[in-house]
mmCIF file of C-alpha atoms in Angstrom:
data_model
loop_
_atom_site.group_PDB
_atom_site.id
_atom_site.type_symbol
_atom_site.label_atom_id
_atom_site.label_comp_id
_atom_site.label_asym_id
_atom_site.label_seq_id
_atom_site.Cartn_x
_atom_site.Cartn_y
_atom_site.Cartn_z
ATOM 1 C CA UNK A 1 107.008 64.409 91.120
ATOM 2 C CA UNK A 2 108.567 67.685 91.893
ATOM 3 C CA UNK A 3 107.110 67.696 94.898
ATOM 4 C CA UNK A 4 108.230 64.175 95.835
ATOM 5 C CA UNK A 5 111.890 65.605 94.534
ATOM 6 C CA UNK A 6 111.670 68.679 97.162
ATOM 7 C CA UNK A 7 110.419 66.621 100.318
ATOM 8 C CA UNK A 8 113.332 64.208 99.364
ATOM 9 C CA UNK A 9 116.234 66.924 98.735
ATOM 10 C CA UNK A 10 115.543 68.311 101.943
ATOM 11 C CA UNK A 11 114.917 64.607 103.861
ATOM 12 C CA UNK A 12 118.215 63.263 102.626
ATOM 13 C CA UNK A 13 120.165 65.757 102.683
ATOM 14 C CA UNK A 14 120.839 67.000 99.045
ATOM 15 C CA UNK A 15 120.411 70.138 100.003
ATOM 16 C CA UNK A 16 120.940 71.635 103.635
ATOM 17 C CA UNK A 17 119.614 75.225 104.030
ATOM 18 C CA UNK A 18 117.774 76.221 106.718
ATOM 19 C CA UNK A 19 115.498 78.028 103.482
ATOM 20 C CA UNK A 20 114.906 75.063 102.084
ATOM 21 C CA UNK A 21 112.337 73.071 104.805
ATOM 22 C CA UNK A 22 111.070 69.208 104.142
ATOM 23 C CA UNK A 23 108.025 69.993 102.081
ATOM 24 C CA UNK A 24 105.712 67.856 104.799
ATOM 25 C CA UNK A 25 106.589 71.102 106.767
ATOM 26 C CA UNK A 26 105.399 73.224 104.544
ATOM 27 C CA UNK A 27 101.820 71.223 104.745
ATOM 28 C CA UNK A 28 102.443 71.481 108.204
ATOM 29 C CA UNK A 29 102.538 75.365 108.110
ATOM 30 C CA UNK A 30 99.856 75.255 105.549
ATOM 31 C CA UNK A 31 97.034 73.443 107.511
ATOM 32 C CA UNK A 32 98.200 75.469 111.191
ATOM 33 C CA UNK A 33 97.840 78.655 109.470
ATOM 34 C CA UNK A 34 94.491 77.841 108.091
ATOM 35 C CA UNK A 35 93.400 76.094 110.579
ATOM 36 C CA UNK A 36 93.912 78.693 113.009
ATOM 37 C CA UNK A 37 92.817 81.545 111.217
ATOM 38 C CA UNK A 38 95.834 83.097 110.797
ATOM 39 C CA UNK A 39 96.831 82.392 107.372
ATOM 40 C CA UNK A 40 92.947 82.629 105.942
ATOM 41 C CA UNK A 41 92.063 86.094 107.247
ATOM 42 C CA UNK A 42 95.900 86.930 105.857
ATOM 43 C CA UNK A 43 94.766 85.625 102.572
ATOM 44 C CA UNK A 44 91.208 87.711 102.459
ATOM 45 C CA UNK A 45 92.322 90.503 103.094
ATOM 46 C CA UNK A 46 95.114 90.629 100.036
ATOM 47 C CA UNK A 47 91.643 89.473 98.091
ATOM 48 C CA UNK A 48 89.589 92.241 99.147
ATOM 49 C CA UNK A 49 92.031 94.219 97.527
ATOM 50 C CA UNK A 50 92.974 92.860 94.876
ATOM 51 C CA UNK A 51 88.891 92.308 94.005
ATOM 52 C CA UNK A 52 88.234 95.883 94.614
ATOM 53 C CA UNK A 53 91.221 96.870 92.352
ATOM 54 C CA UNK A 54 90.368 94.344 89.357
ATOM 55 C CA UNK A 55 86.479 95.623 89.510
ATOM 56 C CA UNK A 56 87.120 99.318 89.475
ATOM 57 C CA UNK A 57 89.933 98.467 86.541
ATOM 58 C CA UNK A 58 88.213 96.423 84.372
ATOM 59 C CA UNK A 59 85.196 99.094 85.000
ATOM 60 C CA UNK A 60 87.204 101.796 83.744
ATOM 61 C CA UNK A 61 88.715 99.587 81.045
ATOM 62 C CA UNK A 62 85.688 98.635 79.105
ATOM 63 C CA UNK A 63 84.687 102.340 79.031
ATOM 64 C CA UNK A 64 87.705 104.089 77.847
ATOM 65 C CA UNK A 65 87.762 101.062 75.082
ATOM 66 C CA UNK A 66 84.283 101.527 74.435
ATOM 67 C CA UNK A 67 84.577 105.326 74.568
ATOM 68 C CA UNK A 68 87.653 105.539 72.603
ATOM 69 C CA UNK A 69 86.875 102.847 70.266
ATOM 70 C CA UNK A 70 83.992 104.855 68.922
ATOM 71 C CA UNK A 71 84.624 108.382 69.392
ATOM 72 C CA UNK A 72 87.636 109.513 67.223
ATOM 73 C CA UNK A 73 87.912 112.632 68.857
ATOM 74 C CA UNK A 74 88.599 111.124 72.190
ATOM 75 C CA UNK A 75 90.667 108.519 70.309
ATOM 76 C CA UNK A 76 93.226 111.434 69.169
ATOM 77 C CA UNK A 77 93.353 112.899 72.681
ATOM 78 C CA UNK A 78 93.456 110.505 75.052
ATOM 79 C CA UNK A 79 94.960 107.558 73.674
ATOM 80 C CA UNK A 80 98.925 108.856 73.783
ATOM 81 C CA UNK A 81 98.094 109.705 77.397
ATOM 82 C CA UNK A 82 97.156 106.108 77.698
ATOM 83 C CA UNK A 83 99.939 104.314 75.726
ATOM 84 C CA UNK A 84 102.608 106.719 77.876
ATOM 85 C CA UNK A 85 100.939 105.023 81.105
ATOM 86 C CA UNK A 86 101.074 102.027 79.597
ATOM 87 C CA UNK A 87 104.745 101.854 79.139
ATOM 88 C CA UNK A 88 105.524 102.989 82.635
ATOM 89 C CA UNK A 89 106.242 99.739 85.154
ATOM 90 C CA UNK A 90 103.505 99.366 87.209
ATOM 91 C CA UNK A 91 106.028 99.189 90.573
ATOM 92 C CA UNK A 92 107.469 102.156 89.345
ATOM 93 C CA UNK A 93 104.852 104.783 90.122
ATOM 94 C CA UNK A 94 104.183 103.410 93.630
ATOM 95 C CA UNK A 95 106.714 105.609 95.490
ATOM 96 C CA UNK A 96 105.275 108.739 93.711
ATOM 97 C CA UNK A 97 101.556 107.150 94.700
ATOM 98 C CA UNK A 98 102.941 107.014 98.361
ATOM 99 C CA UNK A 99 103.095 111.007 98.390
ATOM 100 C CA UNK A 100 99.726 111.151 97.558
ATOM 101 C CA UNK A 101 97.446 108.814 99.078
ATOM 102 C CA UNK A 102 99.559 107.169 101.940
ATOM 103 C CA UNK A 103 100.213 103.713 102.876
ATOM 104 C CA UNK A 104 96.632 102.388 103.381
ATOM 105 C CA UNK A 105 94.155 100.440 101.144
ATOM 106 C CA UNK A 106 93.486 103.270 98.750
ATOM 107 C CA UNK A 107 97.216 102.995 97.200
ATOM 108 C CA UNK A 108 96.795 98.998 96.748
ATOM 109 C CA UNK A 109 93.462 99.443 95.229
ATOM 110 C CA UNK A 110 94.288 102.202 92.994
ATOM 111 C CA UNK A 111 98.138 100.122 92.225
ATOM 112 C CA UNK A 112 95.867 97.195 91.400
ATOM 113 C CA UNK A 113 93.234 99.046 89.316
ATOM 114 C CA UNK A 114 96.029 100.777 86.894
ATOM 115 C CA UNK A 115 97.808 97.644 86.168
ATOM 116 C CA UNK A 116 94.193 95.828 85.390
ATOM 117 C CA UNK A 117 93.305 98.971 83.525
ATOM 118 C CA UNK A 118 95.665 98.568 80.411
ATOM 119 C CA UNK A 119 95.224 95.030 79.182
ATOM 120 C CA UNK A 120 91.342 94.930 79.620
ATOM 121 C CA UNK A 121 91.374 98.156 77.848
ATOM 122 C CA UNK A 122 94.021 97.307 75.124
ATOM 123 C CA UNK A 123 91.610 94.423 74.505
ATOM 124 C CA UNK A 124 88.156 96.545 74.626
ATOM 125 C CA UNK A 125 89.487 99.307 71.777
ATOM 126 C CA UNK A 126 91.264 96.335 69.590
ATOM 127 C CA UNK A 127 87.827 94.581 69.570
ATOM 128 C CA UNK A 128 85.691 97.887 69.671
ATOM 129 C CA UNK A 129 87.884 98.774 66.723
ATOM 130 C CA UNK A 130 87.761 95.474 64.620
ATOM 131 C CA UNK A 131 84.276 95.392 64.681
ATOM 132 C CA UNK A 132 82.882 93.569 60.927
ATOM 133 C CA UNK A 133 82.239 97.157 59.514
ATOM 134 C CA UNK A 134 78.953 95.005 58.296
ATOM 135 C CA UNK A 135 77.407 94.819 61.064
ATOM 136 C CA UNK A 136 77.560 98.341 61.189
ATOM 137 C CA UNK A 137 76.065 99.006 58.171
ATOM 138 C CA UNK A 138 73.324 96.933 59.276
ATOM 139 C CA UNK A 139 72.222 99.055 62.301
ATOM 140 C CA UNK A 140 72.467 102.160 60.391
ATOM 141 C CA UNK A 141 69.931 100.221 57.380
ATOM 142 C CA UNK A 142 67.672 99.660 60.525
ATOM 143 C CA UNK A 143 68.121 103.017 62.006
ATOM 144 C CA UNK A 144 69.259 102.037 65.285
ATOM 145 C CA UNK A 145 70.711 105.395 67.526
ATOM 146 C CA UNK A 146 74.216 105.481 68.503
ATOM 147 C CA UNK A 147 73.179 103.972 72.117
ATOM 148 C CA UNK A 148 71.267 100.619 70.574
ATOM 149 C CA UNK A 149 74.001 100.161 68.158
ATOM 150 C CA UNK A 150 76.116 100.108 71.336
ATOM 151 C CA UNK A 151 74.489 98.479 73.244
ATOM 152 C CA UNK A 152 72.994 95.438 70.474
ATOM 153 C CA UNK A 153 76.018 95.516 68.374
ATOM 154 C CA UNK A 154 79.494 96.526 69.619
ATOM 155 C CA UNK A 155 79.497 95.691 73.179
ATOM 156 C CA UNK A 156 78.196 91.766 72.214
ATOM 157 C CA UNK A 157 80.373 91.470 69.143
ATOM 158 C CA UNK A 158 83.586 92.771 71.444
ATOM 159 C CA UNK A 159 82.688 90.385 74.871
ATOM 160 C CA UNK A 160 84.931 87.469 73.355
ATOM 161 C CA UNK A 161 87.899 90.461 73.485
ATOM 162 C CA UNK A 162 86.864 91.809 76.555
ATOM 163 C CA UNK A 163 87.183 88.558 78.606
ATOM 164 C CA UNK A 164 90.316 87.532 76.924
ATOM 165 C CA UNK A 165 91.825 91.178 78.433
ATOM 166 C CA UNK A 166 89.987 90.542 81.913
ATOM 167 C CA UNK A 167 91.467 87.442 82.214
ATOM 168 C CA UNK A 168 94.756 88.373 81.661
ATOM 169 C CA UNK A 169 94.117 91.147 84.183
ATOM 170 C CA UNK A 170 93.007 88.774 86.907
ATOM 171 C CA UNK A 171 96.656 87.747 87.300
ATOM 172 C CA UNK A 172 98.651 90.796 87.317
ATOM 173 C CA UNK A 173 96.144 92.131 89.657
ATOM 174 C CA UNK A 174 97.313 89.099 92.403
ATOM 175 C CA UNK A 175 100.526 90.043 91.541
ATOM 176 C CA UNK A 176 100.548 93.808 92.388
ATOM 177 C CA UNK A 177 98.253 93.321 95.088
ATOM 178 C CA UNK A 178 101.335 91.407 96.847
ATOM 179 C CA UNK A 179 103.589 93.730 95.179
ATOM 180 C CA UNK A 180 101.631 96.729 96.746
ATOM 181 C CA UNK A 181 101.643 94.562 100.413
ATOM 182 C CA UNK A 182 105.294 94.161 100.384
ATOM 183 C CA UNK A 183 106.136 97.331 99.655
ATOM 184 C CA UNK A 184 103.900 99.320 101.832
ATOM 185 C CA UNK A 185 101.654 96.980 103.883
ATOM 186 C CA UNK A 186 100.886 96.115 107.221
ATOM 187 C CA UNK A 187 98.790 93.615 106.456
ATOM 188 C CA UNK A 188 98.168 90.880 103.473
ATOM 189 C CA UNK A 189 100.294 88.426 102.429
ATOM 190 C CA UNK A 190 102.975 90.019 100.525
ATOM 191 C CA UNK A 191 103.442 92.010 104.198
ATOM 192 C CA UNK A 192 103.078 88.731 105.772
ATOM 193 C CA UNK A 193 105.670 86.584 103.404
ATOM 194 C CA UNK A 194 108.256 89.729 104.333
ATOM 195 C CA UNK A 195 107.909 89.047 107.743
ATOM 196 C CA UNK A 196 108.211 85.777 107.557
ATOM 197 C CA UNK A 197 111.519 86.006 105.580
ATOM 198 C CA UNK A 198 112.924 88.131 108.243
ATOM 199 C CA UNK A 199 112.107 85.622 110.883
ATOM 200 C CA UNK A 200 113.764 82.711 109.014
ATOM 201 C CA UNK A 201 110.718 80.923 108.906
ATOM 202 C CA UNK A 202 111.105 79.137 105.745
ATOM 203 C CA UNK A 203 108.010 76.985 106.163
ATOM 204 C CA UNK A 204 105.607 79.642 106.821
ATOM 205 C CA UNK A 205 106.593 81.541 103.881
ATOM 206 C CA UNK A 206 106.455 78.848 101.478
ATOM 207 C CA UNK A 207 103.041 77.859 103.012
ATOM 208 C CA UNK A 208 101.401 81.390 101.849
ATOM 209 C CA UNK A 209 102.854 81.046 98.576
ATOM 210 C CA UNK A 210 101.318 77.522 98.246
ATOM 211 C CA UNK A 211 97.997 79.378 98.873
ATOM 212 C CA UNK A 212 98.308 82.125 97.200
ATOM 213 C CA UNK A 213 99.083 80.373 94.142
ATOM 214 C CA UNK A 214 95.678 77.661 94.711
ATOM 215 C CA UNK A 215 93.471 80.701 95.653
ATOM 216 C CA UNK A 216 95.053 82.196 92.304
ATOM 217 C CA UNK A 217 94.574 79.078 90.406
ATOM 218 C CA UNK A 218 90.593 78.438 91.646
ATOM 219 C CA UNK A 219 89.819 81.891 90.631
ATOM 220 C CA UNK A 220 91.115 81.302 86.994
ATOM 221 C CA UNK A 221 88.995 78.316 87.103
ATOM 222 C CA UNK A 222 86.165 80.110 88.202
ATOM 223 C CA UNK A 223 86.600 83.130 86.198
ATOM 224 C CA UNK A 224 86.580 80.155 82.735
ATOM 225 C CA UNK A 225 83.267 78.876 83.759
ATOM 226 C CA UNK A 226 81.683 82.369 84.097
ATOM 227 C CA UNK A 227 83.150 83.000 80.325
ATOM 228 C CA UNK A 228 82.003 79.829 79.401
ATOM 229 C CA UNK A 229 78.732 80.533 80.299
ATOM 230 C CA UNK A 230 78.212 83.576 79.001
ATOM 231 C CA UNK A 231 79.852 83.265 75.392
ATOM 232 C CA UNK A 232 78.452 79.995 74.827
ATOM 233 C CA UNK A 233 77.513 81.681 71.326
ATOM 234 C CA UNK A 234 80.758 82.418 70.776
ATOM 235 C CA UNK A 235 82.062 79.377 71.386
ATOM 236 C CA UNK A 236 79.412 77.754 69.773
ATOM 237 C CA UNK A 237 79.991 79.674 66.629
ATOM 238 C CA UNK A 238 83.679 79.166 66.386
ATOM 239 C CA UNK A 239 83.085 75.376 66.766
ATOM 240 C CA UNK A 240 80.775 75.486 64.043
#
């Protein structure tokens, strides 16, 4: 219905812009671009790096949680190094990022991975952390080492946490990745919505966002069936 009420504002006449196009145009825009290559190879390459960003973050995520989680040493001092990162807006530390590793893919990737970094390890140390002291017990009565209790006991018991932070992460790392384009990019489609708005051409613009927002939308999709999968026990439990 809200797309009915655009194609109609623009078709009658309620609103005359030349920023606001009939939304057939933008469909228009949509299937040329694709069609012709244009738009798609656009589109991949603001995935490659927002992909290679969200792996290396959520890499370095679950091991700082994990780390940090169980080692109180590295708990006392590391973790106000974190939280002071933490509180610093991602977009902020781009121009100081700039100085340092230029305008290419590195300083998207590395943009990307710090702003997937926090929540997916916020999540990893908060279930790391809350861990049924029980269970603990329990490898210790069976004399499991440090590295089977790890790997048996607190990485399983935390995966619900983990994929609850790495899903949160899967947006914001979309986000900067466009972020990262528009700001320093030649490429991508944050570069590539830019140019378009300094070419007045409404319709192409809006077309990107339309599909950046599906590709965006299938990978949350996709990203719920992988969890799906593999915490079926989990779910399975919490039905039960």
């Amino acid at each position: 219905m809200l797309l009915l009420l655009w194609e109609a504002s623009a078709a009658r006449g309620w609103i005359v812009s030349d920023n606001w196009p009939r939304f057939s145009s933008v469909l228009v825009a949509a299937w040329v671009g694709l069609w012709s290559g244009e738009l798609a190879q656009i589109l991949g390459s603001t995935l490659y790096r927002m992909l290679a960003g969200y792996a290396a973050g959520c890499a370095l995520g679950v091991l700082f949680g994990v780390l940090l989680g169980n080692i109180r040493l590295l708990d006392w001092l590391i973790r106000p190094l974190l939280e002071i990162q933490r509180t610093l807006p991602s977009p902020a530390i781009i121009p100081p990022l700039i100085l340092f590793l230029g305008v290419d893919d590195t300083l998207k990737i590395v943009i990307i991975m710090l702003a997937v970094f926090q929540p997916v390890f916020v999540n990893t140390y908060g279930g790391v952390r809350g861990l049924d002291e029980t269970m603990l017990m329990t490898a210790r009565t069976l004399s499991l080492n440090r590295f089977d209790t790890l790997r048996k006991i607190v990485l399983p018991a935390s995966l619900p946490a983990i994929a609850a932070g790495m899903r949160i992460a899967l947006s914001l790392a979309l986000i900067m990745a466009v972020i990262g384009e528009m700001i320093s990019g030649s490429s991508g489609v944050g570069n590539y919505l830019m140019t378009m708005q300094y070419a007045m051409r409404a319709d192409s613009m809006y077309a990107a966002v339309i599909c950046l927002a599906a590709a965006g939308y299938i990978m949350n999709r996709i990203f719920l069936v992988v969890e799906s999968a593999a915490l079926h026990w989990h779910h399975s439990a919490r039905a039960e």
